[in-house]
Coordinates of C-alpha atoms in Angstrom, one line a residue:
Chain A
M1 CA 15.5 10.0 -1.6
F2 CA 17.7 9.0 -4.1
G3 CA 17.3 6.4 -5.8
Y4 CA 17.0 3.1 -3.7
I5 CA 13.1 2.9 -2.6
Q6 CA 12.0 1.3 -5.5
P7 CA 10.0 -2.3 -6.3
D8 CA 11.1 -5.1 -7.2
K9 CA 8.8 -4.6 -10.9
A10 CA 9.1 -7.6 -12.1
Q11 CA 8.0 -9.8 -8.6
L12 CA 5.3 -6.6 -9.4
R13 CA 1.8 -7.6 -10.4
L14 CA 0.8 -5.6 -14.3
W15 CA -2.2 -3.4 -12.5
E16 CA 0.2 -3.1 -9.8
Y17 CA 3.0 -1.8 -12.0
E18 CA 0.0 0.0 -14.2
Q19 CA -0.7 1.7 -10.2
Y20 CA 2.9 2.5 -9.4
R21 CA 3.2 4.4 -12.4
A22 CA 0.3 6.5 -12.3
V23 CA 1.3 7.4 -9.1
Y24 CA 4.0 8.7 -10.8
C25 CA 2.7 10.6 -13.2
G26 CA 0.3 11.3 -11.2
L27 CA 3.2 12.9 -8.8
C28 CA 4.5 14.4 -12.1
R29 CA 2.1 17.0 -12.5
S30 CA 1.2 17.6 -9.9
L31 CA 5.2 18.9 -9.6
G32 CA 3.7 21.2 -12.9
K33 CA 0.7 22.6 -11.3
H34 CA 1.9 24.0 -8.1
I35 CA 5.4 24.5 -8.4
G36 CA 5.5 24.4 -12.1
T37 CA 6.4 23.0 -15.9
L38 CA 10.5 23.0 -15.7
S39 CA 10.2 21.5 -11.4
R40 CA 8.8 18.1 -13.9
M41 CA 12.5 16.9 -13.7
T42 CA 13.7 17.3 -10.9
L43 CA 11.4 13.9 -9.8
N44 CA 12.5 10.2 -9.5
Y45 CA 11.3 7.5 -8.6
D46 CA 11.2 8.0 -5.0
Y47 CA 8.4 9.8 -4.1
V48 CA 6.1 6.7 -5.4
F49 CA 6.7 6.0 -1.9
L50 CA 5.7 8.5 0.1
A51 CA 2.7 9.2 -1.8
M52 CA 1.4 6.2 -0.8
I53 CA 1.8 6.4 1.8
R54 CA 0.5 9.5 2.5
S55 CA -2.7 7.9 0.8
A56 CA -3.2 4.9 3.3
L57 CA -2.5 7.6 6.4
L58 CA -4.6 10.4 5.6
G59 CA -6.9 7.7 4.1
I60 CA -7.8 8.7 0.8
T61 CA -8.7 6.6 -2.6
P62 CA -6.8 7.2 -5.5
D63 CA -8.8 8.4 -8.6
I64 CA -6.4 6.5 -11.5
K65 CA -7.4 7.3 -15.1
P66 CA -7.2 6.8 -17.9
S67 CA -5.6 10.4 -19.6
R68 CA -2.8 11.9 -22.4
C69 CA 0.3 14.4 -21.7
A70 CA 2.6 15.9 -23.3
V71 CA 5.5 14.1 -22.2
H72 CA 3.8 10.4 -23.8
P73 CA 1.3 12.0 -26.5
T74 CA 1.3 8.5 -28.1
K75 CA -0.8 6.3 -25.5
K76 CA -3.2 6.5 -23.1
R77 CA -1.9 6.5 -20.0
A78 CA -2.9 5.7 -16.4
V79 CA -2.6 8.3 -14.6
A80 CA -3.5 9.2 -10.7
E81 CA -6.0 12.5 -10.1
D82 CA -3.8 14.9 -7.8
D83 CA -5.2 14.5 -4.7
K84 CA -3.8 15.8 -0.7
A85 CA -1.8 12.9 -0.5
L86 CA 0.0 13.1 -4.4
E87 CA 0.5 17.2 -4.3
Y88 CA 2.0 17.6 -1.2
S89 CA 4.4 14.2 -2.1
A90 CA 5.3 16.7 -4.8
K91 CA 5.9 20.1 -3.5
V92 CA 8.3 17.9 -0.4
S93 CA 9.8 16.5 -3.5
A94 CA 10.6 19.9 -5.2
M95 CA 12.1 21.4 -1.6
L96 CA 14.3 18.8 -1.7
A97 CA 14.8 19.2 -5.1
Y98 CA 15.7 22.9 -4.5
Y99 CA 18.0 21.6 -1.3
K100 CA 19.7 19.4 -2.8
I101 CA 20.3 22.3 -5.6
R102 CA 21.9 24.4 -2.8
D103 CA 24.0 21.5 -1.5
D104 CA 26.0 21.1 -5.0
I105 CA 26.3 25.6 -5.3
A106 CA 28.5 25.3 -2.8
D107 CA 30.5 21.6 -2.9
S108 CA 31.0 22.0 -7.4
R109 CA 33.5 24.3 -9.2
G110 CA 33.6 26.3 -12.8
L111 CA 30.9 25.2 -15.4
K112 CA 29.4 22.6 -13.4
K113 CA 28.4 25.1 -10.8
L114 CA 26.8 27.5 -12.9
T115 CA 24.1 25.3 -14.6
K116 CA 23.4 24.3 -10.6
V117 CA 22.9 28.3 -9.9
A118 CA 20.7 28.8 -13.8
A119 CA 18.8 25.9 -12.2
E120 CA 18.3 26.9 -8.2
P121 CA 15.7 29.3 -8.7
I122 CA 13.3 26.3 -10.9
C123 CA 12.3 25.7 -7.5
R124 CA 12.8 28.2 -4.7
V125 CA 10.7 30.8 -6.2
P126 CA 7.5 28.9 -6.6
L127 CA 7.8 27.0 -2.9
K128 CA 8.1 30.6 -1.8
R129 CA 3.8 30.5 -3.0
H130 CA 3.7 27.7 -0.1
A131 CA 4.1 29.0 3.8
E132 CA 1.8 25.5 4.2
L133 CA 6.0 24.0 4.3
K134 CA 7.6 27.2 5.7
E135 CA 7.0 25.2 8.8
L136 CA 8.8 21.6 7.3
G137 CA 11.3 23.6 5.6
E138 CA 12.7 24.7 8.6
R139 CA 12.8 21.5 10.9
V140 CA 13.9 20.6 7.1
K141 CA 16.4 22.4 7.1
E142 CA 17.7 22.8 10.1
Y143 CA 18.4 18.4 10.9
L144 CA 20.7 19.5 7.7
R145 CA 22.8 21.8 8.5
E146 CA 23.3 19.7 11.5
L147 CA 23.8 16.7 9.5
S148 CA 26.3 18.8 7.3
V149 CA 28.3 19.7 11.1
H150 CA 28.5 16.5 11.4
E151 CA 30.2 15.5 8.0
K152 CA 31.9 18.4 8.5
N153 CA 33.7 17.1 11.7
N154 CA 33.8 13.6 10.4
C155 CA 31.7 12.7 13.2
D156 CA 32.3 9.1 13.4
S157 CA 29.4 8.0 14.6
V158 CA 27.8 6.1 11.6
D159 CA 23.8 6.1 13.9
A160 CA 24.9 9.8 14.9
V161 CA 24.7 11.4 11.6
A162 CA 21.7 8.1 9.8
E163 CA 19.9 8.9 13.2
L164 CA 19.8 13.5 11.7
F165 CA 18.7 11.6 8.4
G166 CA 16.2 9.6 9.6
S167 CA 14.3 12.5 11.7
V168 CA 14.4 14.8 7.7
M169 CA 12.4 11.8 6.9
S170 CA 10.5 12.0 10.0
E171 CA 9.4 14.6 9.9
I172 CA 8.4 14.7 6.0
F173 CA 6.2 11.4 6.4
S174 CA 4.0 12.8 10.0
Y175 CA 4.3 16.8 8.1
G176 CA 0.4 18.0 9.0
L177 CA -1.3 14.8 9.8
E178 CA -3.3 15.3 12.0
D179 CA -4.9 11.7 14.2
E180 CA -2.4 11.1 16.6
T181 CA -1.7 7.4 15.6
S182 CA -1.4 8.5 12.0
V183 CA 1.5 11.0 13.5
R184 CA 3.3 7.4 15.6
I185 CA 3.4 5.4 12.5
A186 CA 4.6 7.6 10.1
R187 CA 7.5 8.9 11.8
E188 CA 8.4 5.6 12.0
I189 CA 8.4 4.5 8.8
G190 CA 10.0 7.7 7.6
R191 CA 12.6 7.7 10.4
H192 CA 13.8 4.1 9.1
T193 CA 13.6 5.1 5.5
G194 CA 15.3 8.0 6.3
R195 CA 18.2 6.3 8.6
Y196 CA 18.1 2.9 5.3
V197 CA 18.9 5.3 2.7
Y198 CA 21.5 7.6 4.4
L199 CA 23.3 3.7 5.4
A200 CA 22.7 2.3 1.5
D201 CA 24.2 5.7 0.1
A202 CA 27.5 5.1 2.5
L203 CA 27.4 1.8 1.7
D204 CA 27.6 2.7 -1.7
D205 CA 30.0 5.3 -1.9
I206 CA 33.2 3.9 0.5
E207 CA 34.9 2.9 -2.6
K208 CA 34.2 6.2 -4.1
D209 CA 34.8 8.2 -0.7
I210 CA 38.3 6.0 -0.2
K211 CA 38.7 7.1 -3.5
H212 CA 38.6 10.7 -3.5
N213 CA 39.3 10.6 0.2
T214 CA 36.0 13.0 0.7
Y215 CA 34.0 12.2 3.9
N216 CA 32.1 8.4 4.7
P217 CA 30.1 7.4 7.8
F218 CA 31.5 3.4 7.1
V219 CA 35.6 4.4 6.9
C220 CA 35.6 7.4 9.6
M221 CA 34.6 4.8 12.3
Y222 CA 36.3 1.6 10.4
K223 CA 40.0 3.0 9.3
D224 CA 41.1 0.8 6.5
S225 CA 39.4 -2.6 8.3
V226 CA 35.8 -0.9 6.6
R227 CA 35.7 -4.1 3.9
E228 CA 36.1 -6.2 5.9
K229 CA 33.4 -4.8 8.0
K230 CA 31.0 -4.9 4.9
D231 CA 28.7 -8.3 6.5
E232 CA 28.3 -6.2 9.7
I233 CA 27.2 -3.7 7.9
K234 CA 24.6 -5.0 6.5
T235 CA 23.0 -6.7 9.2
A236 CA 23.1 -3.2 10.7
V237 CA 20.9 -2.3 7.1
L238 CA 18.9 -5.4 7.4
L239 CA 17.7 -4.9 10.6
E240 CA 17.1 -0.8 9.3
L241 CA 14.6 -2.4 7.2
K242 CA 13.3 -4.3 10.1
G243 CA 11.9 -1.6 11.6
L244 CA 10.1 -0.4 9.1
E245 CA 8.1 -4.0 8.4
A246 CA 7.3 -3.3 11.8
A247 CA 5.1 0.2 11.3
L248 CA 4.5 -0.3 7.9
A249 CA 2.1 -3.7 9.4
L250 CA -0.2 -1.0 11.4
V251 CA -1.0 1.5 8.6
D252 CA -4.3 0.7 6.9
F253 CA -4.6 0.5 3.1
S254 CA -8.4 -0.4 3.4
T255 CA -8.8 3.3 1.6
C256 CA -6.0 2.3 -1.3
P257 CA -5.7 -1.5 -1.3
G258 CA -4.2 -1.4 -4.4
Y259 CA -0.7 0.4 -2.9
K260 CA -0.3 -2.6 -0.2
N261 CA 1.1 -4.9 -2.2
I262 CA 3.1 -2.3 -4.0
V263 CA 4.6 -0.6 -0.8
E264 CA 5.5 -3.6 0.8
N265 CA 7.2 -4.9 -2.5
I266 CA 9.7 -1.6 -2.5
T267 CA 10.2 -2.7 1.1
Y268 CA 10.6 -6.2 1.2
L269 CA 12.2 -6.4 -2.3
G270 CA 13.3 -3.6 -3.0
M271 CA 15.4 -2.3 -0.6
S272 CA 17.1 -6.2 1.0
D273 CA 17.4 -6.4 -3.6
K274 CA 19.4 -2.9 -3.4
I275 CA 21.1 -3.5 -0.2
D276 CA 22.4 -7.3 -1.7
K277 CA 23.6 -5.3 -5.3
I278 CA 25.2 -2.7 -3.4
Y279 CA 27.6 -5.5 -1.0
E280 CA 28.0 -7.8 -3.8
K281 CA 29.6 -4.8 -5.7
L282 CA 31.8 -4.4 -2.5
T283 CA 32.4 -7.8 -2.1
K284 CA 34.2 -8.5 -5.8
Chain B
M1 CA -17.0 -3.0 15.9
K2 CA -15.7 -3.9 12.3
D3 CA -16.0 -7.1 9.8
P4 CA -14.3 -10.1 11.7
Y5 CA -13.7 -11.4 8.4
K6 CA -11.8 -8.1 6.7
V7 CA -10.1 -8.0 10.0
L8 CA -8.0 -11.9 9.1
N9 CA -8.8 -10.4 4.8
V10 CA -10.3 -13.6 4.0
P11 CA -13.7 -13.9 2.1
R12 CA -16.6 -14.7 3.8
T13 CA -16.6 -18.3 2.2
A14 CA -13.4 -18.6 3.2
S15 CA -12.3 -22.6 5.0
D16 CA -12.1 -22.8 8.8
E17 CA -9.0 -24.0 7.2
E18 CA -8.1 -21.0 5.6
I19 CA -9.3 -18.3 8.5
K20 CA -6.5 -20.3 11.4
K21 CA -4.8 -20.2 8.1
A22 CA -5.2 -15.8 8.2
Y23 CA -4.9 -16.1 11.9
R24 CA -1.6 -17.7 12.8
E25 CA 0.0 -15.5 10.4
L26 CA -1.9 -12.7 11.5
A27 CA -0.4 -13.8 15.6
R28 CA 2.7 -14.4 14.1
K29 CA 2.6 -10.3 12.1
Y30 CA 2.2 -9.2 15.0
H31 CA 3.8 -10.9 18.1
P32 CA 4.5 -8.7 20.8
D33 CA 8.2 -10.3 20.4
N34 CA 8.5 -8.8 17.2
Y35 CA 7.5 -5.4 19.0
A36 CA 9.8 -5.8 21.6
G37 CA 11.5 -2.3 22.4
N38 CA 9.8 -1.0 19.9
P39 CA 7.9 2.3 19.9
L40 CA 4.7 1.3 18.5
A41 CA 4.1 -1.8 20.5
D42 CA 1.4 -0.3 22.1
L43 CA -0.4 0.7 18.7
V44 CA 0.1 -3.8 17.8
Q45 CA -1.1 -4.9 20.9
E46 CA -4.2 -3.4 20.4
K47 CA -4.2 -4.7 16.2
M48 CA -3.8 -8.3 18.4
K49 CA -6.9 -8.0 20.4
E50 CA -8.8 -6.6 17.2
V51 CA -7.3 -9.8 15.4
N52 CA -8.0 -12.2 18.4
E53 CA -11.7 -11.0 18.7
A54 CA -12.3 -10.9 15.2
Y55 CA -10.6 -14.3 15.1
D56 CA -12.6 -16.0 18.4
Q57 CA -15.6 -14.1 16.7
I58 CA -16.3 -16.0 13.6
Q59 CA -14.8 -19.3 15.5
R60 CA -18.5 -18.6 17.7
E61 CA -20.4 -17.8 15.0
R62 CA -19.3 -20.6 12.9
A63 CA -19.8 -23.5 16.2
S64 CA -23.2 -21.7 16.8
G65 CA -24.9 -21.6 12.7
G66 CA -25.1 -22.5 9.6
S67 CA -21.3 -23.4 7.8
H68 CA -21.1 -19.3 6.0
G69 CA -23.5 -16.2 6.7
Y70 CA -21.9 -14.1 10.1
T71 CA -24.7 -12.9 12.1
G72 CA -25.9 -16.7 12.7
A73 CA -27.7 -18.0 10.3
G74 CA -30.3 -20.9 11.8
G75 CA -31.8 -21.1 15.7
S76 CA -32.7 -18.0 16.8
G77 CA -35.4 -16.4 14.8
A78 CA -37.4 -20.1 14.3
T79 CA -40.8 -20.1 14.7
G80 CA -43.2 -21.9 12.1
F81 CA -40.0 -24.5 10.7
A82 CA -38.4 -25.3 12.7
H83 CA -37.3 -28.7 11.7
I84 CA -36.5 -27.5 8.2
R85 CA -34.3 -26.3 10.3
N86 CA -32.6 -29.3 12.4
M87 CA -33.0 -30.3 8.6
I88 CA -30.6 -27.4 7.2
N89 CA -27.8 -27.9 10.0
M90 CA -27.8 -31.2 10.3
G91 CA -26.5 -30.9 6.6
R92 CA -29.3 -33.4 5.8
F93 CA -29.6 -30.6 2.6
S94 CA -32.6 -33.3 0.1
E95 CA -34.3 -34.5 3.3
A96 CA -35.3 -30.3 3.9
E97 CA -36.4 -29.9 0.5
L98 CA -38.8 -32.2 0.4
M99 CA -39.8 -31.0 3.5
I100 CA -39.8 -27.2 2.3
D101 CA -41.3 -28.6 -1.1
A102 CA -44.3 -30.1 1.2
V103 CA -45.1 -27.3 2.4
A104 CA -48.9 -25.6 1.4
Q105 CA -49.0 -22.8 -0.1
S106 CA -50.8 -20.8 1.6
D107 CA -47.6 -21.2 4.3
R108 CA -45.2 -20.1 2.3
N109 CA -44.4 -16.8 3.7
A110 CA -40.8 -15.6 4.4
E111 CA -39.3 -18.0 6.0
W112 CA -40.6 -20.2 4.1
N113 CA -38.5 -18.3 1.6
Y114 CA -35.4 -17.1 3.0
L115 CA -34.7 -21.1 3.8
K116 CA -35.5 -22.4 0.7
G117 CA -32.6 -20.1 -1.1
V118 CA -30.4 -21.9 1.7
V119 CA -31.1 -25.7 0.3
L120 CA -30.7 -24.4 -2.8
I121 CA -27.8 -22.3 -2.2
K122 CA -25.9 -25.9 -0.8
R123 CA -27.4 -27.1 -4.6
G124 CA -25.5 -25.3 -6.3
W125 CA -28.9 -22.6 -7.6
Y126 CA -27.7 -19.6 -7.0
I127 CA -29.6 -17.9 -9.5
D128 CA -32.7 -19.5 -8.3
A129 CA -31.5 -18.8 -4.3
Q130 CA -31.0 -15.3 -4.9
R131 CA -34.6 -15.6 -6.1
Y132 CA -36.3 -17.0 -3.1
L133 CA -34.2 -14.9 -1.0
E134 CA -35.1 -11.3 -2.4
S135 CA -38.3 -12.4 -1.7
A136 CA -38.2 -13.7 1.8
C137 CA -35.9 -10.0 1.6
Y138 CA -39.6 -8.5 0.7
M139 CA -41.6 -9.7 2.4
D140 CA -40.2 -9.6 5.3
P141 CA -37.8 -6.3 4.8
D142 CA -36.4 -5.9 8.5
N143 CA -35.4 -9.0 9.3
A144 CA -31.8 -9.2 9.1
E145 CA -30.6 -13.0 8.6
Y146 CA -33.0 -12.7 5.5
K147 CA -31.0 -10.2 4.2
N148 CA -27.1 -11.3 5.6
T149 CA -27.7 -14.5 3.4
L150 CA -28.3 -13.0 0.6
N151 CA -25.3 -10.5 1.2
N152 CA -23.4 -12.8 1.9
L153 CA -24.0 -14.5 -1.4
R154 CA -24.2 -11.3 -3.3
N155 CA -19.9 -10.7 -1.9
S156 CA -18.8 -14.1 -1.7
A157 CA -19.3 -13.2 -5.1
S158 CA -17.8 -10.1 -5.9
S159 CA -14.3 -11.3 -4.1
Y160 CA -14.0 -14.1 -6.3
G161 CA -10.5 -14.3 -7.5
G162 CA -8.3 -14.3 -4.0
G163 CA -7.5 -10.8 -4.6
Y164 CA -6.6 -11.5 -8.2
R165 CA -9.2 -9.8 -9.5
G166 CA -9.2 -5.4 -8.1
A167 CA -7.0 -3.6 -11.4
Q168 CA -8.5 -0.4 -12.6
S169 CA -8.5 -1.8 -16.5
S170 CA -7.7 2.1 -18.1
I171 CA -9.1 0.9 -22.0
S172 CA -12.7 1.5 -22.7
P173 CA -14.9 0.0 -25.3
C174 CA -14.5 3.1 -26.8
D175 CA -11.7 3.8 -27.2
I176 CA -10.7 0.1 -29.2
C177 CA -13.5 1.5 -31.5
A178 CA -11.8 4.9 -31.9
N179 CA -8.7 3.0 -32.3
L180 CA -9.9 0.1 -34.3
I181 CA -11.1 3.1 -36.6
C182 CA -7.9 5.0 -36.7
A183 CA -6.8 2.1 -38.1
D184 CA -9.0 1.2 -40.2
C185 CA -8.1 5.2 -41.9
L186 CA -4.9 4.6 -41.7
C187 CA -5.2 1.0 -43.9
E188 CA -7.3 3.5 -46.2
C189 CA -4.5 5.9 -47.0
C190 CA -2.4 2.6 -47.9
G191 CA -4.4 1.2 -50.3
G192 CA -5.7 -1.4 -47.8
D193 CA -8.5 -1.4 -45.8
L194 CA -9.0 -3.4 -41.7
I195 CA -13.3 -2.8 -41.2
P196 CA -14.1 -3.6 -44.7
C197 CA -17.8 -2.0 -44.8
C198 CA -16.4 1.1 -43.7

């Protein structure tokens, strides 16, 4: 999750924006509490989406209160109190941050590598304490390993690679849910979210990857004509969002009604807006 | 069974037109065509069934009874005041009110209080209406019709704002006072004064 799952802030009502930020602050605190102070730097806004979906699927009513924190000492801000959904999302964010760092260590050299090596224990060490996430970690690692094999072999099926990342997210959204219906909905949301993120990221990187001659599934697939296929690619990504929309329509937000609009804003406006921006950049 | 109004996500006070609109929107959202080949198709089918049932139920209730009130005000338990109920159902409220007021003091039972409340709602006298409905509920606590009408009245008040309300306010009155006093202290430090009395 890398900056592709964010709301169109201008279209949020003020109190929705406040709730959105409250969940982010709550996640940050939860990270500090369950993982460690330094890990709070690894958080990004994408995990708010995960936390909100998990709240709805777990039937949690968020407890949002004004409070102060060390990062913003001057003013009281609305912060969501730690609950099962926040705790889980925070831990997962630390887990993915750790895998990302490990991946970067393998890919980088010199001073950059050194800083990554230094940062690696921040998330790794505390994650060991949380045995309940071990199984999820194994599954995610397996998919990511498979993904990197595909990438190394220059896989020319975009769908096959994206599906692996979809599987990662599918595990993450549904892990630990008990009710069978919720699991199915969560898997579907996760799958489309993961596929969308992967496709958007690959689309975003086309020019960069051509320049540095690094792997990009679209370039592998379309070769030199990749720029002409932009419309096709965009259609595919938007269809992914249709699938996400269909799954989201089944989520029951009755315990956290405020989240419904925010989640819909993220998917209907934020994500498609992001795609439009990437597309425009390519068209230039 | 779920509250049909909740399923359609409309307030109890919604007009027939609004209900139809909400229903159409949901029907479009959960239309089987949108889920052709979707692994969640069976869940959507259930959802669609729920929406259809809710819509049917509201239609039935509104056709059979008073304008609001989803347990069908009007008719069922009518005993002594059938003629007044008929007037109300026909929408002839001022005549109904005259008949209500003509009832002798000694005959004014729970149902009388209820009908008086209903007529007052129509007139827009909500404070009096609540008082009479409360008396009706007090005199006959087991009557669902009375209780529902009173609850509906209160619910329709709390659903005011068309979904715009419901935000958590993050500033308490205490905070405002504390902030003002702090600001006053700061001003005084610099020789000014924000709150002259302290």
